[in-house]
mmCIF file of C-alpha atoms and ligand atoms in Angstrom:
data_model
loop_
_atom_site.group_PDB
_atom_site.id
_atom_site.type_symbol
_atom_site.label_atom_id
_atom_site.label_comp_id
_atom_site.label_asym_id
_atom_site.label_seq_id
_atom_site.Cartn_x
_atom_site.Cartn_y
_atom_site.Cartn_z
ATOM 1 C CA UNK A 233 0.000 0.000 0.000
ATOM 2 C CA UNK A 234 1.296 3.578 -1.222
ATOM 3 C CA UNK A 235 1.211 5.554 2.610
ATOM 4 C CA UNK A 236 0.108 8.852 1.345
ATOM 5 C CA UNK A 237 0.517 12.670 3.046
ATOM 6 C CA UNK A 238 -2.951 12.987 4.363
ATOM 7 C CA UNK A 239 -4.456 16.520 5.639
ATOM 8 C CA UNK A 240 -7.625 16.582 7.941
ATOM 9 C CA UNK A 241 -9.787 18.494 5.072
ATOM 10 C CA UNK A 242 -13.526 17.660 7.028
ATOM 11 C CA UNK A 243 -14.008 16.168 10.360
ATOM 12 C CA UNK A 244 -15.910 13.911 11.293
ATOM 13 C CA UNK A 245 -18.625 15.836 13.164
ATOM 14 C CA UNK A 246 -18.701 18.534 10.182
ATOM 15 C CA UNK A 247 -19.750 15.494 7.977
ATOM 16 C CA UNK A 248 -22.117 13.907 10.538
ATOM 17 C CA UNK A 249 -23.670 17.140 10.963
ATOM 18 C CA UNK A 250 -24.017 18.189 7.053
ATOM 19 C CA UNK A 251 -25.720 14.421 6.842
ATOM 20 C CA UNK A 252 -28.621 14.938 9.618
ATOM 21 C CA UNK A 253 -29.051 18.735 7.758
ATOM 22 C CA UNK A 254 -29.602 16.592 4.126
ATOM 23 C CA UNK A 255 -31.514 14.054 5.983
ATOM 24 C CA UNK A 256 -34.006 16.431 7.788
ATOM 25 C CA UNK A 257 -34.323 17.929 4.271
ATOM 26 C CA UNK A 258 -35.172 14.943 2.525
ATOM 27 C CA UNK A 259 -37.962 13.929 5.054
ATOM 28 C CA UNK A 260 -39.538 16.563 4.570
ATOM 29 C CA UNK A 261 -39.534 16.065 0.729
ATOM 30 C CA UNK A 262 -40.835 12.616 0.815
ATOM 31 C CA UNK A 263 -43.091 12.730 3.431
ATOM 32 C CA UNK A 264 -43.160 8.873 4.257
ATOM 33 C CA UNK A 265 -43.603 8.291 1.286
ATOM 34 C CA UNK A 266 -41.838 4.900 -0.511
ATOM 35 C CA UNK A 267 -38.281 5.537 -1.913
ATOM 36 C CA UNK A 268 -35.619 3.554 -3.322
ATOM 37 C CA UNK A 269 -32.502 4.579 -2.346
ATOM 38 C CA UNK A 270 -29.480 3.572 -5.225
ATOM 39 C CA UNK A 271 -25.909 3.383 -3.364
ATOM 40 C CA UNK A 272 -23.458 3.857 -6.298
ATOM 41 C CA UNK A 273 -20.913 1.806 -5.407
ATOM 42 C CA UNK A 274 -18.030 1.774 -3.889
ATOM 43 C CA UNK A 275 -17.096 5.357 -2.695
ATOM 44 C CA UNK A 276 -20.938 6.515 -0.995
ATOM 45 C CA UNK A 277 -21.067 3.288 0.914
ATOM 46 C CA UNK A 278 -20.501 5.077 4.170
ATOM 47 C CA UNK A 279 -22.277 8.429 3.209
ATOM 48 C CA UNK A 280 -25.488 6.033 2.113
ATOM 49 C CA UNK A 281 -25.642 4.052 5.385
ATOM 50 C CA UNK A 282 -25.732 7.123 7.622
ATOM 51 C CA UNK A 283 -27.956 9.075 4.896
ATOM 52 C CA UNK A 284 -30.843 6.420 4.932
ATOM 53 C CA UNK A 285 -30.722 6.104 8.907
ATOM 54 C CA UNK A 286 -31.301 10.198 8.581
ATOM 55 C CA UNK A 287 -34.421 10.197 6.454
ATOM 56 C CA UNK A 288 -38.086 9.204 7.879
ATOM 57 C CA UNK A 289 -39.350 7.481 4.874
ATOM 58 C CA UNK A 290 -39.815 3.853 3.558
ATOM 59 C CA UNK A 291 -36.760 3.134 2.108
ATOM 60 C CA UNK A 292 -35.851 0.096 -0.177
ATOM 61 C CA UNK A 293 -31.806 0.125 -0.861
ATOM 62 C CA UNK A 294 -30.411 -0.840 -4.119
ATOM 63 C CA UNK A 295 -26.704 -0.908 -5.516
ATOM 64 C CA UNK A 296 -25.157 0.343 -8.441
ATOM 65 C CA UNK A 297 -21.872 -0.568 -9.365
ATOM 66 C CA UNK A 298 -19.764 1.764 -11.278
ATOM 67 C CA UNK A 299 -15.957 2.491 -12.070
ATOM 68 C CA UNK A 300 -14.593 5.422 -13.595
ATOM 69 C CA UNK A 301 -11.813 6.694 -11.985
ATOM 70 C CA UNK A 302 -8.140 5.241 -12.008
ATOM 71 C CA UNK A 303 -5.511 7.299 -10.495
ATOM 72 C CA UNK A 304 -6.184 10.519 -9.698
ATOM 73 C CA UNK A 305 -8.206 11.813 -12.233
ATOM 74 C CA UNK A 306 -11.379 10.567 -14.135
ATOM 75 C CA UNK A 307 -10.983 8.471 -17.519
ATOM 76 C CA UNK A 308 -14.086 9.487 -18.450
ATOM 77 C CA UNK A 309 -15.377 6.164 -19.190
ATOM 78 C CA UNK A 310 -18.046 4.611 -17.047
ATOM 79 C CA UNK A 311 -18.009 0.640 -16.632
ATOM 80 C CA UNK A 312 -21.031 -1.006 -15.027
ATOM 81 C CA UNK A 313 -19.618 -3.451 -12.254
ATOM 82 C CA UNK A 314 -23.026 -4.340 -10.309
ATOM 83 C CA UNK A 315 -26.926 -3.187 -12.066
ATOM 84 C CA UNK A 316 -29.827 -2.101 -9.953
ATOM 85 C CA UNK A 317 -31.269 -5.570 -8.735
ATOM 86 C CA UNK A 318 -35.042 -4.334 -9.196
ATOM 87 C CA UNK A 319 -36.968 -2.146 -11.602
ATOM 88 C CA UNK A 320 -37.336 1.787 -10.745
ATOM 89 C CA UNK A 321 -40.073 2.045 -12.901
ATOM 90 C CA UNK A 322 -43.067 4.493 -11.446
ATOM 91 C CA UNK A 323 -40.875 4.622 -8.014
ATOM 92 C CA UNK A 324 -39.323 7.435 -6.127
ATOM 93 C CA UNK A 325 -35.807 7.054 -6.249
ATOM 94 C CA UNK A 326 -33.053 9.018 -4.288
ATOM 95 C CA UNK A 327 -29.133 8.671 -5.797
ATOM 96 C CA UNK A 328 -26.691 8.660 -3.360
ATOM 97 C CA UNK A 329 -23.040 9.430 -4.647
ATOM 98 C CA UNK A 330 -19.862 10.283 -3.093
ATOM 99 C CA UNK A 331 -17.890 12.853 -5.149
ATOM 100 C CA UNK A 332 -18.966 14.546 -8.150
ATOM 101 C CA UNK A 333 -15.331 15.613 -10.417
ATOM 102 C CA UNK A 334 -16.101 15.797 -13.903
ATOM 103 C CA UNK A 335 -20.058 14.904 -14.247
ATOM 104 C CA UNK A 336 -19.746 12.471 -15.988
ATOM 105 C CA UNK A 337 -20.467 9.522 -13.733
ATOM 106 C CA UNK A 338 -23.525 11.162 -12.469
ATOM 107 C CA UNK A 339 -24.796 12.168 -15.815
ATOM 108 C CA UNK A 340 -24.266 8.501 -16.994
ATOM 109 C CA UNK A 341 -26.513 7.491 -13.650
ATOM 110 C CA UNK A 342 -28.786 10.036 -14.316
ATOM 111 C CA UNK A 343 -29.536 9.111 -18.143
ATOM 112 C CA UNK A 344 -29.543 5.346 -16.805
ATOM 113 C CA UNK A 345 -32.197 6.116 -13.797
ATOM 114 C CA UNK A 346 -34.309 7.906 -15.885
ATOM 115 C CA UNK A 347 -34.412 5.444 -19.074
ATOM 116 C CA UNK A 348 -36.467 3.105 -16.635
ATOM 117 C CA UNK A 349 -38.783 5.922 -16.167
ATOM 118 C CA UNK A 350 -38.908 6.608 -12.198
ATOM 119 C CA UNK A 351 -41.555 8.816 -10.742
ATOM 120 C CA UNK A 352 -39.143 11.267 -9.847
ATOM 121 C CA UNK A 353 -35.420 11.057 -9.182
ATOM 122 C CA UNK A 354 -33.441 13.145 -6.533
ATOM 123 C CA UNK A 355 -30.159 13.593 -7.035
ATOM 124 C CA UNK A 356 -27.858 13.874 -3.731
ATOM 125 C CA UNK A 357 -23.602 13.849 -3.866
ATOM 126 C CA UNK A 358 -21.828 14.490 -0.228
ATOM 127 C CA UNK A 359 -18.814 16.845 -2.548
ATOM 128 C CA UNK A 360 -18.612 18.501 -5.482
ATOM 129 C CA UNK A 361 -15.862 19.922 -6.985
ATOM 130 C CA UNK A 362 -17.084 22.993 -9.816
ATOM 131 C CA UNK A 363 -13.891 23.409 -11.159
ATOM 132 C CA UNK A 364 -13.847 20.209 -12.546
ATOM 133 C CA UNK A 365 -17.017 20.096 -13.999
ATOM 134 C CA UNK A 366 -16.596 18.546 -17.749
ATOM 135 C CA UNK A 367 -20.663 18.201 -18.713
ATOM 136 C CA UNK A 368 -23.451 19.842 -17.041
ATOM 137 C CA UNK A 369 -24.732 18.192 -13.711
ATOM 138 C CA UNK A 370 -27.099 19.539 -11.809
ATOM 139 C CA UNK A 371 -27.519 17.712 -8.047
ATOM 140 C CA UNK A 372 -30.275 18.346 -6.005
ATOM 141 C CA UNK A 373 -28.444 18.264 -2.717
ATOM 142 C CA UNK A 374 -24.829 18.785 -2.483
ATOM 143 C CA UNK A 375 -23.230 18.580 0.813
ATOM 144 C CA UNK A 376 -19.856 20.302 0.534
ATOM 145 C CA UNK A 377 -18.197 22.112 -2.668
ATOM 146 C CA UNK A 378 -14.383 21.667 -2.695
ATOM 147 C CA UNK A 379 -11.798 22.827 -4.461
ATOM 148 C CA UNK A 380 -9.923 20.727 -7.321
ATOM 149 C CA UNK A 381 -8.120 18.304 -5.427
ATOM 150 C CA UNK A 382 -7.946 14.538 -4.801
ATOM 151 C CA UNK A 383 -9.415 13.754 -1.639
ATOM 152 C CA UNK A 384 -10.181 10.493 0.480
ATOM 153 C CA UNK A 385 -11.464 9.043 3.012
ATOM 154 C CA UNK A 386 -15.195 8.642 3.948
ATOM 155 C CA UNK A 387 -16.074 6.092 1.880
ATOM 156 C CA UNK A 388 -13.602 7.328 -1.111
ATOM 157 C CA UNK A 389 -10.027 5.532 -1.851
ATOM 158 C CA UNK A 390 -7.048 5.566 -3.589
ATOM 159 C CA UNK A 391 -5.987 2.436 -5.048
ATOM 160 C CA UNK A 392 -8.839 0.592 -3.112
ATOM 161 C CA UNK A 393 -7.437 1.808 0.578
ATOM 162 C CA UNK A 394 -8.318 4.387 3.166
ATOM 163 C CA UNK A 395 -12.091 4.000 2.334
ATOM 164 C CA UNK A 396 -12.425 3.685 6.263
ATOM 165 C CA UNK A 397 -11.045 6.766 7.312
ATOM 166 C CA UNK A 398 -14.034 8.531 9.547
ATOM 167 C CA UNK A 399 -13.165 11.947 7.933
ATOM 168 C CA UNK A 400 -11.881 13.347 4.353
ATOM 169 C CA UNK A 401 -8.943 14.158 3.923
ATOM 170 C CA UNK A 402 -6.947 16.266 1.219
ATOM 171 C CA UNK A 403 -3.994 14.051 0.015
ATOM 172 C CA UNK A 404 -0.472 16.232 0.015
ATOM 173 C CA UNK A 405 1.763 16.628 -2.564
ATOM 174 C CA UNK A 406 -0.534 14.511 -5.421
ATOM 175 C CA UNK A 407 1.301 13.332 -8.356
HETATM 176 P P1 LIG B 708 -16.601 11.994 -12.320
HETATM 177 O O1 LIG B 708 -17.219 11.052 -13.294
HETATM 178 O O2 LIG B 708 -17.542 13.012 -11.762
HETATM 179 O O3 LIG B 708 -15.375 12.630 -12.912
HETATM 180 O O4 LIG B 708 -16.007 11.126 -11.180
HETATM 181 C C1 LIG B 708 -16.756 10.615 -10.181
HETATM 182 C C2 LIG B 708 -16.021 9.500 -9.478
HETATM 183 O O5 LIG B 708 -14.606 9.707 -9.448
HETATM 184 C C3 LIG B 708 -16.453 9.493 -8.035
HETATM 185 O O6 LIG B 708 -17.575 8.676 -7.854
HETATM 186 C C4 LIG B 708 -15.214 8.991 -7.320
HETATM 187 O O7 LIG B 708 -15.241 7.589 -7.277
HETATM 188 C C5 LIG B 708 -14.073 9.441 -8.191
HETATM 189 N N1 LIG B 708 -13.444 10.671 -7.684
HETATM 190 C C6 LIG B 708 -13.557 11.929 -8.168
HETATM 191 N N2 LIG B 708 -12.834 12.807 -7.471
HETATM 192 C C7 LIG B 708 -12.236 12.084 -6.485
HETATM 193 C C8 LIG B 708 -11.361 12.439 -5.397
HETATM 194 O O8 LIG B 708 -10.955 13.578 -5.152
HETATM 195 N N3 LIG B 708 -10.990 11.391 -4.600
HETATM 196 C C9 LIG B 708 -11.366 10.110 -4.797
HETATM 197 N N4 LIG B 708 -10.938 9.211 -3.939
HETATM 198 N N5 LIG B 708 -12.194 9.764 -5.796
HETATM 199 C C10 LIG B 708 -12.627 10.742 -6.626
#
């Protein structure tokens, strides 16, 4: 494993209390109502499981596997590693992902969720980085914009590790 220079960039308790704020918000949009909730795999694992325990509604949880990044920027090419297990079709669905760079992972999602024709789709990504946008990509809910560099931590890697850090972290000195 490649030990990397790791800065404290968002503490724990900033996150935990950004996720209760999109939580509360989200109640109050569904009402109780029934929603699938799409994890997109693997980086808003952790973001997802203390998002859905933050929303009063009937969730369902479904998985979507995708890869698109190698290294430390996106390749701009989207691979499907795991498809929604169930049909969206006339459903309320909320899309949980981790880090929005370029768009065009979310855009791909987006264009995918709504091809099975939900009855509405919410769009939801814990960061955000502007500066990097490469297509438009407009999320409902965005918990933090950040500035243009490669962060981990939270649920997001590099090379598969520090996924279980508790807070993000900006990585020093990024080749
Ligand atoms: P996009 O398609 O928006 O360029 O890239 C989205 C995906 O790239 C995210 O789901 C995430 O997996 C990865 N990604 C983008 N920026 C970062 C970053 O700063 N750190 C890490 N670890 N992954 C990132």
């Amino acid at each position: 494993m490649t030990h990397l220079d790791i800065k404290p960039y968002i503490s724990e308790e900033k996150i935990q209390k950004k996720v209760a704020e999109i939580g509360a918000t989200l109640s109050k949009k569904f009402k109780g109502e029934p929603v699938v909730a799409i994890c997109v795999l693997k980086g808003s694992f952790m973001f997802y499981s203390d998002l859905i325990r933050e929303i009063n509604a009937d969730i369902t949880c479904e998985f979507f596997g995708v890869s698109s990044y190698h290294g430390s920027s996106s390749s701009g090419e989207v691979k499907v590693t795991l498809d929604l297990a169930n049909p969206v079709e006339g459903k309320h669905v909320l899309l949980v992902e981790d880090i929005v760079d370029t768009g065009l992972t979310m855009n791909y999602l987006m264009n995918s969720i709504q091809s099975r024709k939900p009855k509405s789709l919410t769009t939801v990504a814990l960061l955000e980085k502007p500066e990097a946008l490469k297509v438009p990509c407009k999320i409902d809910h965005v918990g933090f914009q950040i500035s243009n560099e490669f962060v981990v931590g939270y649920g997001l890697d590099y090379q598969g590790y520090y996924r279980n850090l508790p807070y993000i972290g900006q990585v020093q000195n990024f080749q």
